[in-house]
Coordinates of C-alpha atoms in Angstrom, one line a residue:
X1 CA 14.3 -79.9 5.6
X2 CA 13.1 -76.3 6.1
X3 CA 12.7 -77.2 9.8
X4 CA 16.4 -78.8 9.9
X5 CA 17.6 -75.3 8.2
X6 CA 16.2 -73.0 10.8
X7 CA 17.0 -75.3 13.4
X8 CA 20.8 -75.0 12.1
X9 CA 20.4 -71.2 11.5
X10 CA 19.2 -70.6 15.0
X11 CA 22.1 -72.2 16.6
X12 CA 24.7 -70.7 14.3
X13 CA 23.0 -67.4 16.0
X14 CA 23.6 -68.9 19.2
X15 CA 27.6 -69.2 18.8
X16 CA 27.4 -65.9 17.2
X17 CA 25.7 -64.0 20.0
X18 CA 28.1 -66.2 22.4
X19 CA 31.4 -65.1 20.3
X20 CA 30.4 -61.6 20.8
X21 CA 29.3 -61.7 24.6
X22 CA 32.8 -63.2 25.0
X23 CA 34.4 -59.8 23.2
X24 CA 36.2 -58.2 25.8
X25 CA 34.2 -54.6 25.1
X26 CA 32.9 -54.3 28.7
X27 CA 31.0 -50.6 29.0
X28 CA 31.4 -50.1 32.6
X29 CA 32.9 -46.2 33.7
X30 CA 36.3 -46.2 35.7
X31 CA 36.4 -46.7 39.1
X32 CA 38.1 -44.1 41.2
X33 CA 40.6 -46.8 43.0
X34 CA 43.9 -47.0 40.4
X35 CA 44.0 -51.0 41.5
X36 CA 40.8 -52.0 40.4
X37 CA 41.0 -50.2 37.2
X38 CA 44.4 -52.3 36.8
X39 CA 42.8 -55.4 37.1
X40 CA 40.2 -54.7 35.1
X41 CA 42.2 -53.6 32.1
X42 CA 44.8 -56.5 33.0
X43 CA 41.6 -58.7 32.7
X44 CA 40.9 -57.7 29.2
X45 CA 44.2 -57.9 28.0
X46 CA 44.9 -61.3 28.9
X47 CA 48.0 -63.1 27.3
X48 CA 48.7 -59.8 25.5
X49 CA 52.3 -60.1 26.0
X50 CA 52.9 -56.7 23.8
X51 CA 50.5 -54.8 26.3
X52 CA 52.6 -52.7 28.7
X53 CA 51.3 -51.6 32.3
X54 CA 53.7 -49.0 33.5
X55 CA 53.3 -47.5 37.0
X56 CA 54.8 -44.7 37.7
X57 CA 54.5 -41.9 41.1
X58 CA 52.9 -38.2 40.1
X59 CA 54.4 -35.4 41.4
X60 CA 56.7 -37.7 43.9
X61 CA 53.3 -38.5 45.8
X62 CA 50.3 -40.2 43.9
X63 CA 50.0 -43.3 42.0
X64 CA 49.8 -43.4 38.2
X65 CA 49.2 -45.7 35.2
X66 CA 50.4 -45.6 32.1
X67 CA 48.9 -48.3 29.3
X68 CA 49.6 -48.6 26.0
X69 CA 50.8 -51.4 23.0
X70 CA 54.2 -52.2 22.4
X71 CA 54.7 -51.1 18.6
X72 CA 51.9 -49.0 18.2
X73 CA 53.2 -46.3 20.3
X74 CA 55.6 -43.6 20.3
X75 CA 58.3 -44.9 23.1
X76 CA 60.5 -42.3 22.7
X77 CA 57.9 -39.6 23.4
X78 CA 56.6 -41.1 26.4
X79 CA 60.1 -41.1 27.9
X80 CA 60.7 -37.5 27.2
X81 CA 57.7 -35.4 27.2
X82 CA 55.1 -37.6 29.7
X83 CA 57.0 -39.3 32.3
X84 CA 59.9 -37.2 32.7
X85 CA 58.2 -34.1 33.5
X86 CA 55.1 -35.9 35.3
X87 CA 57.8 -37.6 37.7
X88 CA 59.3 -34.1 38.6
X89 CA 58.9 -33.3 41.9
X90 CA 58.9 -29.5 41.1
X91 CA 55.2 -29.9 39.5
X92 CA 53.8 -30.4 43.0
X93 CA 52.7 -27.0 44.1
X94 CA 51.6 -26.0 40.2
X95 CA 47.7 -27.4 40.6
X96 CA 45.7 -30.0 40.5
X97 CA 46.7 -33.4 38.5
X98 CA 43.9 -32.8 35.7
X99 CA 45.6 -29.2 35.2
X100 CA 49.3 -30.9 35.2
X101 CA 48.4 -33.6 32.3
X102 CA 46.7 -30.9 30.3
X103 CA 49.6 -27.9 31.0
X104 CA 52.8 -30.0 31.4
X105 CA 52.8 -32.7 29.2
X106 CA 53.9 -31.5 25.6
X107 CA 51.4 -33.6 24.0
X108 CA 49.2 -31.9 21.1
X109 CA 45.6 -33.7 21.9
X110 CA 45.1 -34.5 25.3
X111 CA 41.4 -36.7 25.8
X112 CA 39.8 -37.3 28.9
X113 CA 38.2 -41.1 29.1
X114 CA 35.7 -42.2 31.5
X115 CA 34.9 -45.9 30.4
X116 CA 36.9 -48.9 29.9
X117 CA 35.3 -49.4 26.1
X118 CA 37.2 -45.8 25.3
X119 CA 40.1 -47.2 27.3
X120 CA 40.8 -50.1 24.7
X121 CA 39.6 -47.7 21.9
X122 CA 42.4 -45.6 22.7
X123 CA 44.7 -48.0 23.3
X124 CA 44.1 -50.2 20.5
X125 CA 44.9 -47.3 17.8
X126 CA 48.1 -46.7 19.9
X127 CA 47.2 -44.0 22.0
X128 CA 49.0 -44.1 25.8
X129 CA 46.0 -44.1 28.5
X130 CA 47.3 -42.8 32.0
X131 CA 45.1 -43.5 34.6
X132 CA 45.3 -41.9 38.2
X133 CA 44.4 -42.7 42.0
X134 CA 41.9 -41.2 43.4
X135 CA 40.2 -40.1 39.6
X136 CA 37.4 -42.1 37.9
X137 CA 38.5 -40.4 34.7
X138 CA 41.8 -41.5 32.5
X139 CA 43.4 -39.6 29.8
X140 CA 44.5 -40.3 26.1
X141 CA 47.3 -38.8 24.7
X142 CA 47.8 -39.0 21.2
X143 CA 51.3 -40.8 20.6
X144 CA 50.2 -42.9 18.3
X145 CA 53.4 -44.6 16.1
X146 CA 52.4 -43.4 12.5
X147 CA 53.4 -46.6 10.2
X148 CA 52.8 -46.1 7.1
X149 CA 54.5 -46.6 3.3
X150 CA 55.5 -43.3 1.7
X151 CA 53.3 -41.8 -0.8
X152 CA 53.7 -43.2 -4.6
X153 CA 51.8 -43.4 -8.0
X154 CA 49.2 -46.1 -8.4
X155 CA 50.7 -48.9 -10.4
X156 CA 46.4 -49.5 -10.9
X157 CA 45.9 -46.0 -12.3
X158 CA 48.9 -44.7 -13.9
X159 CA 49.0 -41.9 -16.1
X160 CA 50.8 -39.9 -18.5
X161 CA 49.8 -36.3 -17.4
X162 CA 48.0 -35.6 -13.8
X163 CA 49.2 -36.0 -10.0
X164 CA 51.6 -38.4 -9.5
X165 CA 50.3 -39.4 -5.8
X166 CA 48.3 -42.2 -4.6
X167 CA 46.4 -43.3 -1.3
X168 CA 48.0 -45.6 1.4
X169 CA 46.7 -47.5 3.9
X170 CA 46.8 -45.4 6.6
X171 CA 43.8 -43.4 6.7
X172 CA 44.7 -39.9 8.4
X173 CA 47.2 -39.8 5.4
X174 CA 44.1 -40.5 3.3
X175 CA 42.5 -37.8 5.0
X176 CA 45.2 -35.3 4.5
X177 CA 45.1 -35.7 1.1
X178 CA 41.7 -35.1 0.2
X179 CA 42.6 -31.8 2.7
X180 CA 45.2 -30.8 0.2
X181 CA 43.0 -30.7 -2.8
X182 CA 40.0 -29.1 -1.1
X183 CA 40.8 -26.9 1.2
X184 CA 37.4 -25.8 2.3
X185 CA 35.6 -26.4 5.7
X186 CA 32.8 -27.2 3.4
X187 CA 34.6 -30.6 3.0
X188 CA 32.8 -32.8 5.8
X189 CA 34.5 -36.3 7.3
X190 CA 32.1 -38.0 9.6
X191 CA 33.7 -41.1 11.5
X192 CA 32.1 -44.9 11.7
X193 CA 33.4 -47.6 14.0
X194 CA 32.7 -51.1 11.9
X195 CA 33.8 -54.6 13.1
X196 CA 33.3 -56.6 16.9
X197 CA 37.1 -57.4 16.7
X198 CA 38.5 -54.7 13.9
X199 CA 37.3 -51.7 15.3
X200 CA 37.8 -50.4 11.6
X201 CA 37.2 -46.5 10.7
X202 CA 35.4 -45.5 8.2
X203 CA 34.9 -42.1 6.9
X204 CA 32.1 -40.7 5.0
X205 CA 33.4 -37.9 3.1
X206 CA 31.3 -34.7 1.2
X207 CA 30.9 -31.5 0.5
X208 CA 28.3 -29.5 2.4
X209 CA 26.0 -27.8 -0.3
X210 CA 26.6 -29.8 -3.0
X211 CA 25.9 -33.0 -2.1
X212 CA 22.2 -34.1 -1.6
X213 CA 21.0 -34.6 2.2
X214 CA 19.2 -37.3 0.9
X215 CA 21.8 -39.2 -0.7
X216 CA 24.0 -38.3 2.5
X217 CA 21.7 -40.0 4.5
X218 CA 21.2 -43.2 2.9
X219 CA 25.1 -43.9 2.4
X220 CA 25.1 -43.0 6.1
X221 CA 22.3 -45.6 7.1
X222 CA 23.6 -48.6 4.9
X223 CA 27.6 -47.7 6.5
X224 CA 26.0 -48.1 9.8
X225 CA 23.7 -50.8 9.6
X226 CA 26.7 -52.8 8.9
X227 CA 27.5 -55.8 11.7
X228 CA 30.8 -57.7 11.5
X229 CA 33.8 -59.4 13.1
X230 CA 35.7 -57.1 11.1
X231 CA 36.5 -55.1 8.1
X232 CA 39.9 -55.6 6.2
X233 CA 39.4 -53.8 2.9
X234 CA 36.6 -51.5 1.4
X235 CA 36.1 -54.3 -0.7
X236 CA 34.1 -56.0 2.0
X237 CA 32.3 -53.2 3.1
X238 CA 31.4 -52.6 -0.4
X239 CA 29.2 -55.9 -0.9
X240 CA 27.3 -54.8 2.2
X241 CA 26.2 -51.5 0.5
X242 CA 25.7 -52.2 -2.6
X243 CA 22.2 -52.0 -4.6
X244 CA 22.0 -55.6 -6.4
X245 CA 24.8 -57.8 -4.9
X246 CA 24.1 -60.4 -7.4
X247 CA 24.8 -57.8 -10.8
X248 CA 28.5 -58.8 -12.2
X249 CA 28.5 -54.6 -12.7
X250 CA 30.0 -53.1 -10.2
X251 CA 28.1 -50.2 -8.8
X252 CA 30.3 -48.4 -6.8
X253 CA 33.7 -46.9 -8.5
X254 CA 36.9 -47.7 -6.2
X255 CA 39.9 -45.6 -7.0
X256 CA 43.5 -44.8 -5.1
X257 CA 43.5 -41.1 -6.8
X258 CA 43.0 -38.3 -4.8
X259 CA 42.6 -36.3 -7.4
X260 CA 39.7 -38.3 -8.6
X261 CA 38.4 -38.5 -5.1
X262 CA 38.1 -35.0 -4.8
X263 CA 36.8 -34.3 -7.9
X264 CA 34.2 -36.6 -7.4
X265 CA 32.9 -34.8 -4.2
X266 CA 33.1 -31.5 -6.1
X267 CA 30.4 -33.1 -8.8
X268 CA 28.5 -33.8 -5.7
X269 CA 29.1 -37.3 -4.6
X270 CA 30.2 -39.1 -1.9
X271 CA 33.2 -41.0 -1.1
X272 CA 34.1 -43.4 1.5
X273 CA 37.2 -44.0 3.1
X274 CA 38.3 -47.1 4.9
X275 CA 41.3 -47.2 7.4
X276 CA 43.8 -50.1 6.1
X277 CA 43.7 -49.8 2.2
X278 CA 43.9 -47.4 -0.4
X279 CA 41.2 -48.0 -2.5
X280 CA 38.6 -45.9 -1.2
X281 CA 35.0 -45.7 -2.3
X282 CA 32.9 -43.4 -4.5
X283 CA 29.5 -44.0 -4.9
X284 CA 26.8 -42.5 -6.7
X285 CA 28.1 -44.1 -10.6
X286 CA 26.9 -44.8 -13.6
X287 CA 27.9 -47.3 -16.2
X288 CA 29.9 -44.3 -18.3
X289 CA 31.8 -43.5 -14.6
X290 CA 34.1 -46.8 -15.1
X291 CA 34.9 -45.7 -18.8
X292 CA 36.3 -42.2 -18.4
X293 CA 40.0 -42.1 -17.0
X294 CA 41.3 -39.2 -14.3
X295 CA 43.9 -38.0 -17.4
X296 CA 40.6 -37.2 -19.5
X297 CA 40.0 -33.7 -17.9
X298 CA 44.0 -33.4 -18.0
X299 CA 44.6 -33.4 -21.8
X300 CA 42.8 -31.3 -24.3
X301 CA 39.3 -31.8 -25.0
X302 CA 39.6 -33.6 -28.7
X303 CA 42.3 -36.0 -27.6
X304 CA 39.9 -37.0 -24.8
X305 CA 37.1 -36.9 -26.6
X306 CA 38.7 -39.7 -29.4
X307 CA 40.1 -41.4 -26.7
X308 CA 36.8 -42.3 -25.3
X309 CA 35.4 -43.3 -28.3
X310 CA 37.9 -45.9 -28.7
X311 CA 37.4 -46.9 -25.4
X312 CA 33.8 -47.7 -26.5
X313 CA 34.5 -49.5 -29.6
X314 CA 37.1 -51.6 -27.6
X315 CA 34.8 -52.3 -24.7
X316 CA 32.3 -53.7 -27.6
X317 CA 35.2 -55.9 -29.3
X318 CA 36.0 -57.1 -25.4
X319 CA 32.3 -58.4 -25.3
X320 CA 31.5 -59.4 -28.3
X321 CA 34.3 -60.3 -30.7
X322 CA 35.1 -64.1 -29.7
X323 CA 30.9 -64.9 -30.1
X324 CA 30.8 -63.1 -32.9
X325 CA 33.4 -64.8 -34.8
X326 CA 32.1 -68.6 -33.4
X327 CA 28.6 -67.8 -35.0
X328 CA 29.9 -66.4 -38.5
X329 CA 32.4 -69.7 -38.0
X330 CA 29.3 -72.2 -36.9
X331 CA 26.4 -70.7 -38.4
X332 CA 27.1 -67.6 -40.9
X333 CA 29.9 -68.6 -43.6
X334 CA 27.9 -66.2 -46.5
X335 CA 29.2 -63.2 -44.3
X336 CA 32.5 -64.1 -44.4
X337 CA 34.2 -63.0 -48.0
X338 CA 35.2 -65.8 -50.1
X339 CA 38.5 -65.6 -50.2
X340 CA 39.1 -65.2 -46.5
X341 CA 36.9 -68.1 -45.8
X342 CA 38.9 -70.3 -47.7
X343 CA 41.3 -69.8 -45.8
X344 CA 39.7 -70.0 -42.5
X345 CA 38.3 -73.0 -44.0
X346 CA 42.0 -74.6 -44.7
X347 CA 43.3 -73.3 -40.5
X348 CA 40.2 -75.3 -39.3
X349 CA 40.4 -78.2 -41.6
X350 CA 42.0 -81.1 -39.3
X351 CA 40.8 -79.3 -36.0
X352 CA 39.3 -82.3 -33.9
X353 CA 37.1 -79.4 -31.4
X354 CA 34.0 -77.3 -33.0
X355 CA 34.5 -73.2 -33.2
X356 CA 32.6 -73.2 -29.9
X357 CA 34.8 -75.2 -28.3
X358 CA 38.2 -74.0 -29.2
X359 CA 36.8 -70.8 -28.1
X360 CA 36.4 -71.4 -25.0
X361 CA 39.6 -73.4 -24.4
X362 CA 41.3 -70.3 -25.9
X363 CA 39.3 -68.0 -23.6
X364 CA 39.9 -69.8 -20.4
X365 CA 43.1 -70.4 -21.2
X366 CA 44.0 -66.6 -21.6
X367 CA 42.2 -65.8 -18.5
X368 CA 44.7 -68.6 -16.6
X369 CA 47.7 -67.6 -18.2
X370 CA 46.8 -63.6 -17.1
X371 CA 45.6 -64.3 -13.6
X372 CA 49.0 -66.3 -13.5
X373 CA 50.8 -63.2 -14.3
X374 CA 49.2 -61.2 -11.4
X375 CA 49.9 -63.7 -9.1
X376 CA 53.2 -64.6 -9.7
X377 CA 56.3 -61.9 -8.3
X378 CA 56.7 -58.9 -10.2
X379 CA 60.0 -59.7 -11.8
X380 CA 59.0 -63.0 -13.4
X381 CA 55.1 -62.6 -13.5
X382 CA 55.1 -60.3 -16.9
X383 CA 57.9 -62.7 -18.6
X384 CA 55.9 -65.4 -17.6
X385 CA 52.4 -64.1 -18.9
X386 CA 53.4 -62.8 -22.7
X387 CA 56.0 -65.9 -23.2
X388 CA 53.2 -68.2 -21.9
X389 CA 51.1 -67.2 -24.3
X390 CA 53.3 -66.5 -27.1
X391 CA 54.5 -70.6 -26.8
X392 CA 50.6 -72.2 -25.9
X393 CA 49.5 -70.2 -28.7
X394 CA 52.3 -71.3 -31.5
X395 CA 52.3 -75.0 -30.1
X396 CA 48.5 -74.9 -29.9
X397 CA 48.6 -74.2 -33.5
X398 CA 51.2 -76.2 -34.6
X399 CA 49.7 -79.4 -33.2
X400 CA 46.7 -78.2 -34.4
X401 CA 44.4 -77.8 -31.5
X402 CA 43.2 -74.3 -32.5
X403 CA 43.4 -72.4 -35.5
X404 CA 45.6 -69.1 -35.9
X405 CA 42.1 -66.7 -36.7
X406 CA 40.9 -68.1 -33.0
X407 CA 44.3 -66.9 -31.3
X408 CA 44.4 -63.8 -33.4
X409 CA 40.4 -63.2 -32.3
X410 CA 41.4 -64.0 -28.9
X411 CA 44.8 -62.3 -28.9
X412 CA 42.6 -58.9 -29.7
X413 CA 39.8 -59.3 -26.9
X414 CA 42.5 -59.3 -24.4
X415 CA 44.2 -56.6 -25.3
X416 CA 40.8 -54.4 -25.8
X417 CA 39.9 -55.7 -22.3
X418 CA 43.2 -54.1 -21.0
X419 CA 41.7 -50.8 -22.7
X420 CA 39.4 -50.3 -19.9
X421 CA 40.3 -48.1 -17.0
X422 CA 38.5 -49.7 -14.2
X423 CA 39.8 -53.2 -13.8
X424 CA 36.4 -54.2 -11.9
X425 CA 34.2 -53.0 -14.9
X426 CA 37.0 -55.2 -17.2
X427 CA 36.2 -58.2 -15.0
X428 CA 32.4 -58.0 -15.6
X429 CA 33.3 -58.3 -19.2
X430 CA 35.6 -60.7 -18.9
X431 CA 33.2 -62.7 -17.0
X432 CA 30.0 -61.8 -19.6
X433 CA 32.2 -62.6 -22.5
X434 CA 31.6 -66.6 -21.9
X435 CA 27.8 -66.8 -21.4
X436 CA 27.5 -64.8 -25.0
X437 CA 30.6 -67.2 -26.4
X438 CA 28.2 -70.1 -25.8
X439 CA 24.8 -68.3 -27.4
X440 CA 26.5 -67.4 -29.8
X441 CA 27.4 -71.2 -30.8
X442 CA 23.6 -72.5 -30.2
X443 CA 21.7 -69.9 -31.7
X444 CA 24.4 -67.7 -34.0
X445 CA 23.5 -64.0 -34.3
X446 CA 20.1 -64.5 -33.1
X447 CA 21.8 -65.8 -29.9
X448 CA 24.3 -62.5 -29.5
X449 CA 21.3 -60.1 -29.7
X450 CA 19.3 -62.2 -27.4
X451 CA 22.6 -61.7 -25.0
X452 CA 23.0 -57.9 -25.9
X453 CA 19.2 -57.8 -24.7
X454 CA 19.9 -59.4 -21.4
X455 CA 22.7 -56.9 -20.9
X456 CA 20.8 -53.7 -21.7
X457 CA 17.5 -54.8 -19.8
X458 CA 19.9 -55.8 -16.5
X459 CA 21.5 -52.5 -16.9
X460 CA 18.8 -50.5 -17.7
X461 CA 17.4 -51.7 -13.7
X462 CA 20.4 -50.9 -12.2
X463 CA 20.6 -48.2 -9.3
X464 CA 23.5 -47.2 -8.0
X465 CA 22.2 -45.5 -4.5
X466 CA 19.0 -44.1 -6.1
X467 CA 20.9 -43.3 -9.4
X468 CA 20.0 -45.2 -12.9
X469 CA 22.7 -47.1 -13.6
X470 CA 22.5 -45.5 -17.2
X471 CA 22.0 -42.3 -16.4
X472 CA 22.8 -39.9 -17.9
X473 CA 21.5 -41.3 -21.1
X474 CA 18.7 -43.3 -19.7
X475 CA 16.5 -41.3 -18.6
X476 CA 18.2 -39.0 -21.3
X477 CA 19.6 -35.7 -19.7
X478 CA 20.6 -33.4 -22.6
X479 CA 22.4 -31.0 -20.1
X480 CA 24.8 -33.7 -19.2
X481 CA 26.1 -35.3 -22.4
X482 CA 28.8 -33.1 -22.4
X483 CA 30.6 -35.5 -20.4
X484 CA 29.9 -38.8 -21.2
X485 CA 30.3 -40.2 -24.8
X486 CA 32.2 -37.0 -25.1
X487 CA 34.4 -34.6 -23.0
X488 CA 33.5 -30.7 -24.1
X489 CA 36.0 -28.3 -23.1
X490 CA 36.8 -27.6 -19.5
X491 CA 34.5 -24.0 -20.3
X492 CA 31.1 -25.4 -21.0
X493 CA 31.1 -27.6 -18.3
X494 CA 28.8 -25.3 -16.2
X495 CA 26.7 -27.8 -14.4
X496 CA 27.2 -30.5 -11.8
X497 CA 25.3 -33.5 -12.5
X498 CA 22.0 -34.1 -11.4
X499 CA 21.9 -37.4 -9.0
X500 CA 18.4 -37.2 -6.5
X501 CA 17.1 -34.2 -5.1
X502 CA 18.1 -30.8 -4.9
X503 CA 21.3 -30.0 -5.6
X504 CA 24.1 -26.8 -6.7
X505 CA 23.6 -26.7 -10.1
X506 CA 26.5 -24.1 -11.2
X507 CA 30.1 -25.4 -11.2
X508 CA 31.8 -22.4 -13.0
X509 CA 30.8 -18.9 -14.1
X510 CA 29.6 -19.0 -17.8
X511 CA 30.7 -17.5 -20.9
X512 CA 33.9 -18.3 -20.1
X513 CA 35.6 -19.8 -23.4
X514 CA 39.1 -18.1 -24.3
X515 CA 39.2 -14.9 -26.7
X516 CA 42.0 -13.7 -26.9
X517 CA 41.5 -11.1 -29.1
X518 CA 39.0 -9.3 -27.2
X519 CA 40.9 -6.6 -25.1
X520 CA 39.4 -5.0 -22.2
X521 CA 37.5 -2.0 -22.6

């Protein structure tokens, strides 16, 4: 068998390496003859019908090409501000051709390229090539078509006080945006090619001096050591950086708030933008990142503060409230007061399934009715989703397939799973909350700290680049408690947190809480 495998493995290799060799990503420079650089280009755009070769006479005398895709491309600004004025006659006597693009042509970024791999480049992101007789070297001009959807909230990450603005898919938008909030040259974008067919960009985003060379480095290396057809969301390029793949936690934080974006790189992390979507990617977290919402450094520091706590005690009642009620149920009826265990007892009295059982029917039952409300349209996908479950729930009652304390139970998990800010941290939950549902039914409260064990031991080996996944608690950082179970007040957060390395410990001057009744001497 294990000589069948590799066998099988080594030809998949095969096609692989033969898909790629028949990539048309040929490295050779231009040739100097306008024809043969025609053909070649022609060649690699085979039955590309939206490709358009326009030749065109320079300065009334030499040949010219001009490439570029159908679409992708400013039409209208080709017409006016390239051809028109290379065509002219007059331009004849005013230099050389290379001097002419560059003077004449009322194009902001003019790029000289010299291979046919920059050629497609170019082209493929929409930039005209033109291509002249008699030169082995073509120019780019950027006249690119900029398609994109306007600027909006996040329906994912709405709030009630903050920014109202939200990534798109376009990533020089992206880019722009994290421009507007830091407006420093210290802010550093360096620019990764990913995918054989793709050719997706992908930025690497921080700020020089305050985040660690080290951790720099390493988000660098795992971005580039990345080889793929191609790369459609960061979503995919996440699993291929990630520190345990096979963890249901989530270890980097993904986010469409440029706000939150920026702040993180001002704590000293890095984030990593991917052209296409507008989730980008932040990455070093910890376990407390996913639990603490962008309007928590908004409001003031006590509403915050009791917001986060109930944020904790819902994430507990998300995880543990269905098992804990099937093993008081199946296994621990003294901890139930009398009188409300009579009348569980009377609920449960003619239901044919065990507490186990019925909760997990309940459970995966919930989880169906709200992935059917995400998938359906917008405008019959909510109605759908609360009236679903409204009606299964009564009728499940009524014919006396569940009892009304096991839709209540599971009525409350959902909506303290809905309390969590970061719907990938909610799915982890979600996903955790059946495995401790079952110990809890073979082995009671015995079985849900057994389960709580797991947890905490899996987190507690947990990196997120280099980064304990439990930090700042484990290993305990005194200095950095201020913003974690907790949010102090904007004025005594005077330090960044500590990730690897060295890094800029002060974030503000100190002393800086109001007093308003101390005039100035």
């Amino acid at each position: 068998m294990k000589l069948r495998r590799r066998k099988y493995i080594e030809k998949q290799a095969k096609q692989h390496t033969l898909q790629e060799s028949n990539v048309p990503s040929d490295n050779k420079s231009l040739s100097d003859q306008l024809t043969d650089n025609k053909e070649e280009l022609k060649k690699l755009y085979a039955n590309c019908s939206d490709v358009v070769f326009r030749s065109f006479f320079l300065n009334g005398k030499e040949d010219a090409l001009l490439v570029y895709i159908d679409g992708l491309t400013q039409v209208e600004e080709i017409d006016d501000n390239v051809l028109a004025p290379l065509m002219k006659k007059t331009y004849a006597e005013q230099g050389s051709v290379r001097e002419l693009l560059k003077k004449k042509v009322a194009v902001a970024s003019v790029t000289e390229v010299e291979t046919y791999t920059n050629c497609v480049s170019e082209i493929s992101v929409g930039n005209p090539v033109v291509i002249l007789e008699g030169s082995s070297t073509g120019f780019s001009l950027g006249l690119a078509k900029p398609e994109t959807r306007a600027i909006s909230e996040p329906s994912s990450e709405s709030v009630v006080r903050g920014p109202r603005e939200g990534f798109v898919e376009s990533l020089h938008v992206n880019r722009a945006l994290l421009r507007r909030k830091i407006r420093s040259p210290q802010l550093k974008m360096e620019t990764i090619e990913i995918g054989t067919y793709t050719k997706t960009t992908v930025i690497i985003s921080y700020v020089s001096g305050l985040a660690d060379e080290t951790l720099i480095k390493e988000v660098r290396n795992r971005v580039a050591r990345v080889e793929i057809d191609g790369v459609l969301d960061s979503g995919v390029l996440e699993e291929f950086i990630e520190d345990y793949p096979y963890s249901p936690f989530p270890q980097v934080l993904t986010t469409e708030r440029p706000d939150v974006a920026a702040g993180s790189l001002l704590e000293g992390r890095v984030v990593i933008l991917v052209d296409g979507t507008p989730f980008v990617m932040i990455a070093p977290v910890s376990l407390y990142s996913f639990l603490q919402a962008s309007e928590d450094y908004y409001m003031r520091f006590i509403m915050s503060t009791l917001i986060r706590w109930l944020r904790y005690a819902f994430l507990v009642i998300s995880l543990l409230l269905p098992s804990f009620y099937v093993a008081v149920i199946t296994f621990h009826q003294e901890m139930v007061p009398t009188a409300l265990l009579i009348s569980m007892a009377a609920s449960r009295e003619q239901l044919p399934f065990p507490a186990l059982i019925e909760a997990l029917i309940m459970e995966v039952t919930f989880e169906a009715l709200r992935e059917a409300g995400i998938r359906l349209p917008k405008q019959i996908g909510a109605a759908v989703s609360i009236v679903g479950a409204l009606v299964i729930g009564e009728s499940a009652v009524t014919a006396g397939i569940v009892s009304a304390p096991m839709v209540i139970v599971v009525a409350l998990t959902g909506i303290a799973s809905f309390t969590i800010p970061r719907y990938s941290q909610a799915i982890a939950l979600r996903m955790l909350r059946f495995p401790m549902i079952i110990l809890a039914g073979t082995l009671g409260i015995l079985g849900i700290m057994l389960g709580i064990i797991a947890i905490v031991i899996h987190l507690s080996t947990l990196r997120s680049f280099g980064v304990p996944y439990l930090s700042p608690m484990a290993p305990m950082k005194s200095g950095e408690m201020k913003d974690t179970l907790a949010r102090a007040p904007w004025w005594k957060l005077n330090a960044r947190p500590h990730f690897t390395g060295a890094y800029n410990e002060h974030r503000q001057s100190a002393s800086q809480k109001p007093n308003p009744g101390k005039g100035e001497e």
